[in-house]
Short mmCIF file of C-alpha atoms in Angstrom, two decimals:
data_model
loop_
_atom_site.label_atom_id
_atom_site.label_comp_id
_atom_site.label_asym_id
_atom_site.label_seq_id
_atom_site.Cartn_x
_atom_site.Cartn_y
_atom_site.Cartn_z
CA MET A 499 9.55 -12.47 -30.93
CA THR A 500 10.19 -9.85 -28.34
CA ILE A 501 7.70 -7.13 -28.12
CA VAL A 502 8.59 -3.78 -27.11
CA PRO A 503 6.52 -0.62 -26.16
CA GLU A 504 6.01 2.10 -28.89
CA GLY A 505 8.84 4.53 -28.80
CA VAL A 506 11.38 2.15 -27.32
CA GLU A 507 13.71 -0.27 -29.24
CA HIS A 508 16.38 -2.75 -28.49
CA ASP A 509 19.92 -1.91 -28.68
CA GLY A 510 20.80 -5.38 -30.29
CA MET A 511 22.73 -6.41 -26.93
CA GLY A 512 19.66 -7.21 -24.77
CA GLY A 513 19.07 -3.75 -23.57
CA LEU A 514 16.44 -1.07 -24.18
CA ARG A 515 16.99 2.34 -26.03
CA GLY A 516 14.75 5.10 -26.06
CA SER A 517 13.37 7.11 -29.03
CA ASN A 518 13.92 10.87 -29.66
CA LEU A 519 10.85 10.94 -31.77
CA ARG A 520 8.27 13.69 -30.95
CA GLY A 521 5.17 12.50 -29.15
CA VAL A 522 6.63 9.58 -27.12
CA ARG A 523 7.94 11.53 -24.09
CA ALA A 524 5.72 9.38 -21.69
CA HIS A 525 7.68 6.22 -22.89
CA ASN A 526 10.94 7.88 -22.47
CA GLU A 527 10.19 9.10 -18.97
CA ARG A 528 8.99 5.53 -18.04
CA LEU A 529 12.39 4.22 -19.58
CA VAL A 530 14.21 6.63 -17.20
CA LEU A 531 12.23 5.84 -14.09
CA SER A 532 12.42 2.08 -14.92
CA LEU A 533 16.07 2.33 -15.04
CA LEU A 534 16.44 4.20 -11.88
CA ARG A 535 14.03 1.55 -10.18
CA SER A 536 16.21 -1.30 -11.21
CA ARG A 537 19.68 0.07 -11.11
CA GLY A 538 19.35 2.83 -8.40
CA GLU A 539 20.86 6.33 -8.72
CA MET A 540 22.45 7.24 -12.32
CA THR A 541 24.00 10.24 -13.72
CA LYS A 542 22.77 11.99 -16.84
CA ALA A 543 25.85 10.76 -18.73
CA GLU A 544 25.05 7.11 -17.62
CA LEU A 545 21.36 7.42 -18.63
CA THR A 546 22.36 9.05 -22.00
CA ARG A 547 24.74 6.01 -22.52
CA VAL A 548 22.34 3.31 -21.49
CA THR A 549 19.22 4.62 -23.31
CA GLY A 550 20.68 5.95 -26.42
CA LEU A 551 18.71 9.12 -25.96
CA SER A 552 20.42 12.41 -26.91
CA ALA A 553 21.93 14.25 -23.79
CA GLN A 554 19.49 17.13 -24.46
CA THR A 555 16.52 14.81 -24.13
CA VAL A 556 17.70 13.25 -21.20
CA SER A 557 18.38 16.63 -19.59
CA VAL A 558 14.65 17.63 -20.58
CA ILE A 559 13.31 14.24 -19.08
CA MET A 560 15.26 14.55 -15.74
CA ARG A 561 14.29 18.02 -15.33
CA ALA A 562 10.65 17.32 -15.69
CA LEU A 563 10.73 14.38 -13.38
CA GLU A 564 12.52 16.49 -10.75
CA ASP A 565 9.95 19.35 -11.10
CA ASP A 566 7.20 16.59 -10.67
CA GLY A 567 9.11 15.34 -7.50
CA LEU A 568 9.45 11.83 -8.96
CA ILE A 569 13.25 11.81 -8.70
CA CYS A 570 15.74 13.65 -6.52
CA ARG A 571 19.57 14.49 -6.52
CA GLY A 572 22.06 12.48 -4.71
CA GLN A 573 25.31 13.24 -3.44
CA PRO A 574 27.97 14.55 -6.18
CA LEU A 575 30.52 12.16 -7.31
CA ARG A 576 33.87 13.70 -6.77
CA GLY A 577 37.28 12.53 -7.50
CA ARG A 578 37.09 12.89 -11.23
CA ILE A 579 38.43 15.32 -13.74
CA GLY A 580 35.96 18.47 -14.31
CA GLN A 581 32.87 19.30 -12.34
CA PRO A 582 31.57 16.47 -10.17
CA SER A 583 28.55 14.61 -11.55
CA VAL A 584 25.18 14.50 -9.56
CA PRO A 585 23.47 11.20 -9.70
CA LEU A 586 19.65 11.17 -9.43
CA GLY A 587 17.31 8.40 -8.09
CA LEU A 588 13.74 7.76 -7.20
CA ALA A 589 12.28 10.15 -4.74
CA ARG A 590 10.85 7.96 -1.91
CA GLU A 591 7.94 10.26 -1.45
CA GLY A 592 7.58 10.95 -5.14
CA ALA A 593 4.62 8.61 -5.32
CA PHE A 594 2.61 6.37 -3.31
CA SER A 595 0.36 3.16 -3.92
CA LEU A 596 -2.31 1.32 -1.95
CA GLY A 597 -2.20 -2.61 -1.92
CA LEU A 598 -4.97 -4.92 -0.87
CA LYS A 599 -4.26 -8.53 -0.14
CA VAL A 600 -7.33 -10.93 -0.11
CA GLY A 601 -6.13 -13.99 1.80
CA HIS A 602 -8.06 -17.03 2.72
CA ARG A 603 -7.33 -16.15 6.46
CA SER A 604 -6.75 -12.65 6.52
CA LEU A 605 -6.99 -9.19 4.71
CA ASP A 606 -4.08 -6.61 4.59
CA LEU A 607 -4.08 -3.17 3.36
CA VAL A 608 -0.75 -1.22 2.91
CA LEU A 609 0.44 2.21 1.83
CA VAL A 610 3.83 2.04 0.25
CA ASP A 611 6.11 4.67 -1.11
CA PHE A 612 7.88 4.78 -4.46
CA LEU A 613 10.66 2.63 -3.21
CA GLY A 614 8.34 -0.04 -1.70
CA GLY A 615 8.63 1.10 1.88
CA ILE A 616 5.43 0.24 3.79
CA ARG A 617 4.21 3.55 5.41
CA SER A 618 0.92 2.26 6.88
CA ARG A 619 -0.76 -1.04 7.29
CA VAL A 620 -4.04 -2.26 8.37
CA THR A 621 -5.09 -6.01 8.88
CA GLU A 622 -8.09 -8.01 9.66
CA ARG A 623 -8.33 -11.89 10.26
CA HIS A 624 -11.21 -13.84 9.04
CA HIS A 625 -12.33 -17.56 8.62
CA TYR A 626 -13.08 -17.20 4.84
CA PRO A 627 -13.23 -14.09 2.63
CA THR A 628 -16.58 -12.90 1.36
CA PRO A 629 -17.19 -9.92 -1.08
CA ASP A 630 -19.29 -7.97 1.42
CA ALA A 631 -16.58 -8.35 4.09
CA VAL A 632 -13.69 -7.49 1.77
CA VAL A 633 -15.09 -4.44 0.27
CA ARG A 634 -16.30 -3.18 3.80
CA PHE A 635 -12.74 -3.69 5.08
CA ALA A 636 -11.09 -2.19 1.95
CA ASN A 637 -13.23 1.12 2.15
CA SER A 638 -12.79 1.56 5.86
CA ALA A 639 -8.95 0.76 5.69
CA VAL A 640 -8.34 3.24 2.89
CA ALA A 641 -10.39 5.86 4.84
CA ASP A 642 -8.19 5.16 7.87
CA ILE A 643 -4.98 5.45 6.03
CA LEU A 644 -5.80 8.53 4.19
CA SER A 645 -6.83 10.17 7.33
CA GLN A 646 -3.32 9.75 8.67
CA ILE A 647 -1.52 11.52 5.77
CA GLY A 648 -1.49 15.07 4.14
CA ALA A 649 -3.24 16.22 1.23
CA GLU A 650 0.13 16.45 -0.76
CA GLU A 651 0.63 12.63 -0.01
CA ARG A 652 -2.89 11.89 -0.86
CA ALA A 653 -2.61 13.51 -4.25
CA ARG A 654 0.52 11.48 -4.91
CA ILE A 655 -1.31 8.10 -4.56
CA ALA A 656 -1.19 6.39 -8.06
CA GLY A 657 -4.09 3.95 -7.24
CA LEU A 658 -5.10 0.71 -5.56
CA GLY A 659 -3.97 -2.91 -6.51
CA ILE A 660 -5.52 -5.98 -5.35
CA ALA A 661 -3.86 -9.45 -5.03
CA MET A 662 -6.39 -12.12 -4.54
CA PRO A 663 -7.03 -15.74 -5.28
CA PHE A 664 -8.71 -16.34 -8.52
CA GLN A 665 -11.90 -18.43 -8.64
CA ILE A 666 -12.25 -18.24 -4.89
CA TRP A 667 -15.67 -20.08 -5.13
CA ASP A 668 -13.91 -23.22 -6.19
CA TRP A 669 -12.19 -23.65 -2.74
CA TRP A 670 -15.21 -24.11 -0.46
CA ARG A 671 -14.43 -27.91 0.26
CA THR A 672 -10.85 -27.18 1.09
CA LEU A 673 -11.66 -24.17 3.33
CA GLY A 674 -14.29 -26.50 5.02
CA VAL A 675 -17.37 -24.06 4.46
CA PRO A 676 -20.69 -24.35 2.73
CA GLU A 677 -20.45 -23.95 -1.06
CA GLU A 678 -23.00 -21.03 -0.96
CA ALA A 679 -20.55 -19.28 1.46
CA LEU A 680 -18.47 -18.27 -1.44
CA ILE A 681 -20.83 -18.36 -4.31
CA ASP A 682 -21.08 -14.56 -4.50
CA TRP A 683 -17.62 -14.34 -5.83
CA ARG A 684 -18.90 -15.62 -9.14
CA GLU A 685 -20.90 -12.62 -9.79
CA ARG A 686 -19.16 -9.67 -7.74
CA ASN A 687 -16.51 -7.48 -9.09
CA ILE A 688 -14.94 -6.01 -5.91
CA GLY A 689 -12.25 -3.93 -7.91
CA ALA A 690 -15.07 -2.06 -9.49
CA GLU A 691 -16.94 -1.75 -6.30
CA ILE A 692 -13.88 -0.58 -4.28
CA GLY A 693 -12.91 1.97 -7.06
CA ALA A 694 -16.28 3.49 -7.28
CA ALA A 695 -16.17 3.90 -3.25
CA THR A 696 -12.62 5.21 -3.10
CA GLY A 697 -12.34 7.12 -6.33
CA PHE A 698 -8.96 5.41 -7.10
CA PRO A 699 -8.12 3.35 -10.25
CA VAL A 700 -8.11 -0.21 -9.40
CA TYR A 701 -5.98 -3.19 -10.72
CA VAL A 702 -6.50 -6.74 -9.87
CA GLN A 703 -3.92 -9.63 -10.15
CA ASN A 704 -3.71 -13.19 -8.85
CA ASP A 705 -2.19 -13.09 -5.42
CA ALA A 706 0.90 -15.48 -5.98
CA THR A 707 1.68 -13.67 -9.35
CA ALA A 708 1.53 -10.36 -7.39
CA ALA A 709 3.95 -11.67 -4.82
CA CYS A 710 6.20 -12.71 -7.58
CA GLY A 711 5.96 -9.19 -9.19
CA ALA A 712 7.00 -7.67 -5.78
CA GLU A 713 10.07 -9.78 -5.90
CA LEU A 714 10.83 -8.63 -9.28
CA LEU A 715 10.22 -4.94 -8.59
CA PHE A 716 11.23 -4.50 -4.90
CA GLY A 717 13.47 -7.50 -4.28
CA HIS A 718 16.98 -7.24 -2.88
CA GLY A 719 20.17 -8.31 -4.35
CA HIS A 720 20.65 -10.17 -7.62
CA THR A 721 17.50 -11.30 -9.23
CA PRO A 722 17.68 -13.99 -11.78
CA ARG A 723 16.48 -13.31 -15.32
CA ASP A 724 14.32 -16.39 -15.57
CA PHE A 725 12.95 -17.81 -12.39
CA LEU A 726 9.93 -19.87 -11.06
CA TYR A 727 8.60 -18.35 -7.97
CA PHE A 728 6.97 -20.24 -4.99
CA TYR A 729 4.94 -18.37 -2.51
CA VAL A 730 3.75 -20.45 0.70
CA GLY A 731 0.50 -19.16 1.89
CA TYR A 732 -2.70 -20.83 3.08
CA PHE A 733 -2.35 -22.29 -0.27
CA ILE A 734 0.99 -22.54 -2.21
CA GLY A 735 1.06 -20.48 -5.52
CA GLY A 736 3.64 -19.29 -7.86
CA GLY A 737 4.71 -16.84 -10.62
CA ILE A 738 6.92 -17.12 -13.55
CA VAL A 739 9.59 -14.40 -14.76
CA LEU A 740 11.18 -14.92 -18.21
CA ASN A 741 13.85 -12.45 -19.45
CA GLY A 742 13.37 -10.33 -16.48
CA SER A 743 9.50 -9.80 -17.04
CA LEU A 744 6.81 -11.22 -15.11
CA VAL A 745 4.48 -13.58 -17.30
CA PRO A 746 0.98 -13.38 -16.15
CA GLY A 747 -0.23 -15.62 -18.75
CA ARG A 748 -3.37 -15.85 -21.04
CA THR A 749 -5.74 -15.91 -18.18
CA GLY A 750 -3.52 -14.16 -15.45
CA ASN A 751 -3.02 -17.40 -13.78
CA ALA A 752 0.42 -18.47 -14.94
CA GLY A 753 2.51 -20.22 -12.43
CA ALA A 754 -0.29 -22.08 -10.92
CA ILE A 755 2.04 -24.54 -9.51
CA GLY A 756 -0.24 -25.28 -6.42
CA SER A 757 -2.06 -27.70 -9.01
CA MET A 758 0.97 -29.54 -10.28
CA PRO A 759 1.08 -33.34 -9.48
CA VAL A 760 3.83 -34.48 -7.24
CA PRO A 761 4.88 -37.67 -5.25
CA ASP A 762 3.08 -37.72 -2.04
CA GLY A 763 5.93 -39.56 -0.17
CA ARG A 764 3.99 -42.77 0.19
CA GLY A 765 4.25 -44.13 -3.26
CA GLY A 766 1.24 -42.22 -4.78
CA GLN A 767 0.60 -38.86 -5.99
CA ALA A 768 -0.92 -35.51 -4.80
CA VAL A 769 -1.22 -31.93 -5.94
CA LEU A 770 1.47 -29.62 -4.45
CA LEU A 771 -0.96 -27.60 -2.43
CA ASP A 772 -2.16 -30.59 -0.58
CA ILE A 773 1.41 -31.08 0.78
CA ALA A 774 3.31 -27.77 0.64
CA SER A 775 0.61 -25.21 1.92
CA LEU A 776 0.17 -23.61 5.31
CA SER A 777 -3.36 -25.01 5.44
CA VAL A 778 -1.53 -28.47 5.99
CA LEU A 779 0.39 -27.18 8.96
CA GLU A 780 -2.76 -25.53 10.28
CA ARG A 781 -4.48 -28.80 10.31
CA THR A 782 -1.46 -30.53 11.92
CA LEU A 783 -1.37 -27.82 14.68
CA GLY A 784 -5.03 -28.18 15.21
CA ALA A 785 -4.84 -32.01 15.52
CA ALA A 786 -2.19 -31.45 18.30
CA ASP A 787 -4.43 -29.10 20.28
CA GLU A 788 -2.11 -26.19 19.27
CA ALA A 789 -3.74 -22.49 18.87
CA ALA A 790 -3.49 -22.98 14.95
CA ASP A 791 -5.27 -19.65 14.31
CA ARG A 792 -1.83 -17.99 15.62
CA LEU A 793 -0.40 -19.14 12.39
CA TRP A 794 -2.13 -16.01 10.78
CA ASP A 795 -0.54 -13.50 12.95
CA THR A 796 2.25 -11.43 11.36
CA PRO A 797 4.96 -14.10 11.40
CA SER A 798 8.04 -12.58 12.96
CA GLU A 799 8.28 -15.67 14.94
CA TRP A 800 6.29 -18.99 15.43
CA HIS A 801 5.93 -20.35 18.91
CA PHE A 802 4.82 -24.08 17.95
CA PRO A 803 6.45 -27.18 18.76
CA GLN A 804 9.46 -27.51 16.64
CA ALA A 805 9.13 -31.08 15.67
CA LEU A 806 5.62 -30.40 14.05
CA VAL A 807 7.02 -27.52 12.03
CA GLU A 808 10.14 -29.29 10.89
CA ALA A 809 8.21 -32.19 9.94
CA TRP A 810 5.72 -30.21 7.69
CA ALA A 811 8.77 -28.12 6.30
CA ASP A 812 10.51 -31.29 5.21
CA GLU A 813 7.46 -32.83 3.47
CA ALA A 814 6.80 -29.38 1.87
CA ALA A 815 10.33 -29.12 0.74
CA ARG A 816 10.24 -32.58 -0.83
CA ALA A 817 7.24 -31.57 -2.86
CA ILE A 818 8.65 -28.27 -3.99
CA ALA A 819 11.74 -30.02 -5.05
CA ALA A 820 9.73 -32.40 -7.20
CA ALA A 821 7.62 -29.40 -8.71
CA SER A 822 11.07 -27.68 -9.38
CA ALA A 823 12.37 -30.64 -11.22
CA ALA A 824 9.30 -31.07 -13.38
CA ALA A 825 9.30 -27.24 -14.19
CA ALA A 826 12.96 -27.44 -15.29
CA ALA A 827 11.79 -30.26 -17.98
CA VAL A 828 9.52 -27.60 -19.39
CA TYR A 829 11.92 -24.47 -19.17
CA ASP A 830 15.29 -24.26 -18.07
CA PHE A 831 14.75 -21.82 -15.23
CA GLU A 832 17.93 -20.32 -13.84
CA ALA A 833 16.52 -20.59 -10.33
CA CYS A 834 13.51 -21.32 -8.16
CA LEU A 835 12.77 -18.71 -5.61
CA VAL A 836 10.95 -19.71 -2.43
CA ASP A 837 9.21 -17.19 -0.03
CA GLY A 838 6.03 -17.25 2.03
CA TRP A 839 4.02 -16.28 5.25
CA MET A 840 6.59 -17.55 7.63
CA PRO A 841 9.34 -16.43 9.85
CA VAL A 842 12.78 -15.96 8.25
CA ARG A 843 14.24 -18.99 9.99
CA ILE A 844 11.61 -21.15 8.81
CA ARG A 845 12.00 -19.95 5.23
CA THR A 846 15.80 -20.56 5.40
CA LEU A 847 15.05 -24.07 6.69
CA LEU A 848 12.55 -24.69 3.94
CA VAL A 849 14.99 -23.61 1.27
CA GLU A 850 17.84 -25.89 2.74
CA ARG A 851 15.52 -28.86 2.78
CA VAL A 852 14.47 -28.17 -0.86
CA ARG A 853 18.07 -28.08 -1.88
CA VAL A 854 18.71 -31.42 -0.29
CA HIS A 855 15.59 -33.15 -1.86
CA LEU A 856 16.31 -31.70 -5.28
CA ALA A 857 19.89 -33.12 -5.11
CA GLU A 858 18.26 -36.53 -4.85
CA ILE A 859 16.26 -36.32 -8.00
CA PRO A 860 17.66 -37.90 -11.16
CA ALA A 861 18.26 -35.13 -13.68
CA SER A 862 19.38 -36.88 -16.85
CA GLY A 863 19.10 -34.45 -19.81
CA ILE A 864 18.03 -31.44 -17.78
CA ARG A 865 19.84 -28.88 -15.66
CA LEU A 866 18.20 -28.38 -12.27
CA PRO A 867 17.67 -24.75 -11.07
CA LEU A 868 19.28 -23.20 -8.18
CA ILE A 869 17.11 -23.04 -5.09
CA GLU A 870 17.14 -19.50 -3.55
CA ALA A 871 15.07 -17.65 -0.86
CA GLY A 872 12.89 -14.83 -1.93
CA THR A 873 13.68 -11.55 -0.45
CA ILE A 874 10.19 -9.81 0.47
CA GLY A 875 8.80 -12.13 2.99
CA ALA A 876 5.31 -12.41 4.57
CA HIS A 877 4.10 -9.14 2.89
CA ALA A 878 4.88 -10.10 -0.69
CA ARG A 879 1.34 -10.26 -1.76
CA SER A 880 0.41 -6.80 -0.35
CA LEU A 881 3.63 -5.23 -1.84
CA GLY A 882 2.72 -7.08 -5.04
CA ALA A 883 -0.71 -5.55 -5.02
CA ALA A 884 0.68 -1.97 -4.28
CA SER A 885 3.30 -2.37 -7.11
CA LEU A 886 0.34 -2.62 -9.77
CA PRO A 887 -0.49 1.15 -9.90
CA LEU A 888 2.90 2.17 -9.65
CA SER A 889 3.95 0.14 -12.65
CA ALA A 890 0.83 1.01 -14.70
CA ARG A 891 1.52 4.82 -14.03
CA PHE A 892 5.37 5.12 -14.00
CA LEU A 893 7.15 1.97 -15.33
CA LEU A 894 7.67 0.27 -18.69
CA ASP A 895 6.09 -2.97 -19.60
CA LEU A 896 2.67 -2.50 -17.83
CA GLN A 897 1.57 -6.00 -18.93
CA ALA A 898 4.43 -7.50 -17.03
CA PHE A 899 2.85 -6.40 -13.63
CA ALA A 900 -0.76 -5.84 -14.09
CA SER A 901 -3.25 -8.62 -15.49
CA ALA A 902 -6.29 -6.18 -15.35
CA GLY A 903 -6.30 -2.40 -16.14
CA ALA A 904 -7.93 0.36 -14.22
CA SER A 905 -11.52 -0.18 -13.50
#
């Protein structure tokens, strides 16, 4: 069964149609904004045809959205009979959003515009995250960013999203810290604390799921309707997209592929995160007396011994290929997208090696997915966090992006 928001119905051909009923204007505005988000500029005639709304209703909606500064006019389309059509698209400065990434090795706060462009960014590295440090960083970074923009831009900030690992307290062994160092995470609600301090509505989502949401909302080029997403960070994580919508799952932890058993390459088994995570590369670099902490600088390029990086990438790719094949036996995903905190050339190498190893796996009775690179890159988790308030306030299918509502 397909569930659609109130005031929106299916057109029988897999598309969404709007409703002209009184009292559902918010849904119809979201429908128009969502179409402009996914398809780019559209004319009134195109929106009327795609949504099934009356031309008068579309005109009223577009006029209201333009008056609110959420959409803007493009260049007239000439060369046709009659008056030239004027397409409208999302206004880059129509809305802004804050996104906080809580990572195992770093914190990142970004201000993004309505099109997903990063306007400002504040980062901080750490050995491991604590609630006190995260709240202190978030409040300071928000104040810093707000001081750099005008009152009108501040008024257009939709809220603050947080992308963070769930159940952080369970990872003390892997992080190599005392259990009590992370125990405060059990009781603290940093979303509520940051919301109270900043005054913004706050939305919280698993970090890898948020990265997947960024790919869905801000990704470039063709995005498959159904795909499994791998994000290679300190720990590898993932997300699931079905029929064009992010699937957070019952507890918001769907796509937790890091816990999936895979061959360890030596005749035994391990879980995916123990092979395909950057924490593995960090330990390898440290054992070779390399400055492993440089791994957590913004990864425009890595200056590490090529042989060490390539050996890690090949082992990671073998494990990701095994996980991709196993997932294909559960659901016939069109593709698996691979992204992560790494330079583009390393991501390209990783994707190529996954393709090679996947081709070696017997696939009787299943169709193996395509392996493609993600398009967001290192900042996918931060952008995913920032997408949560934008989706909650302006776009259809709130549950496809936010696993927790405003605090």
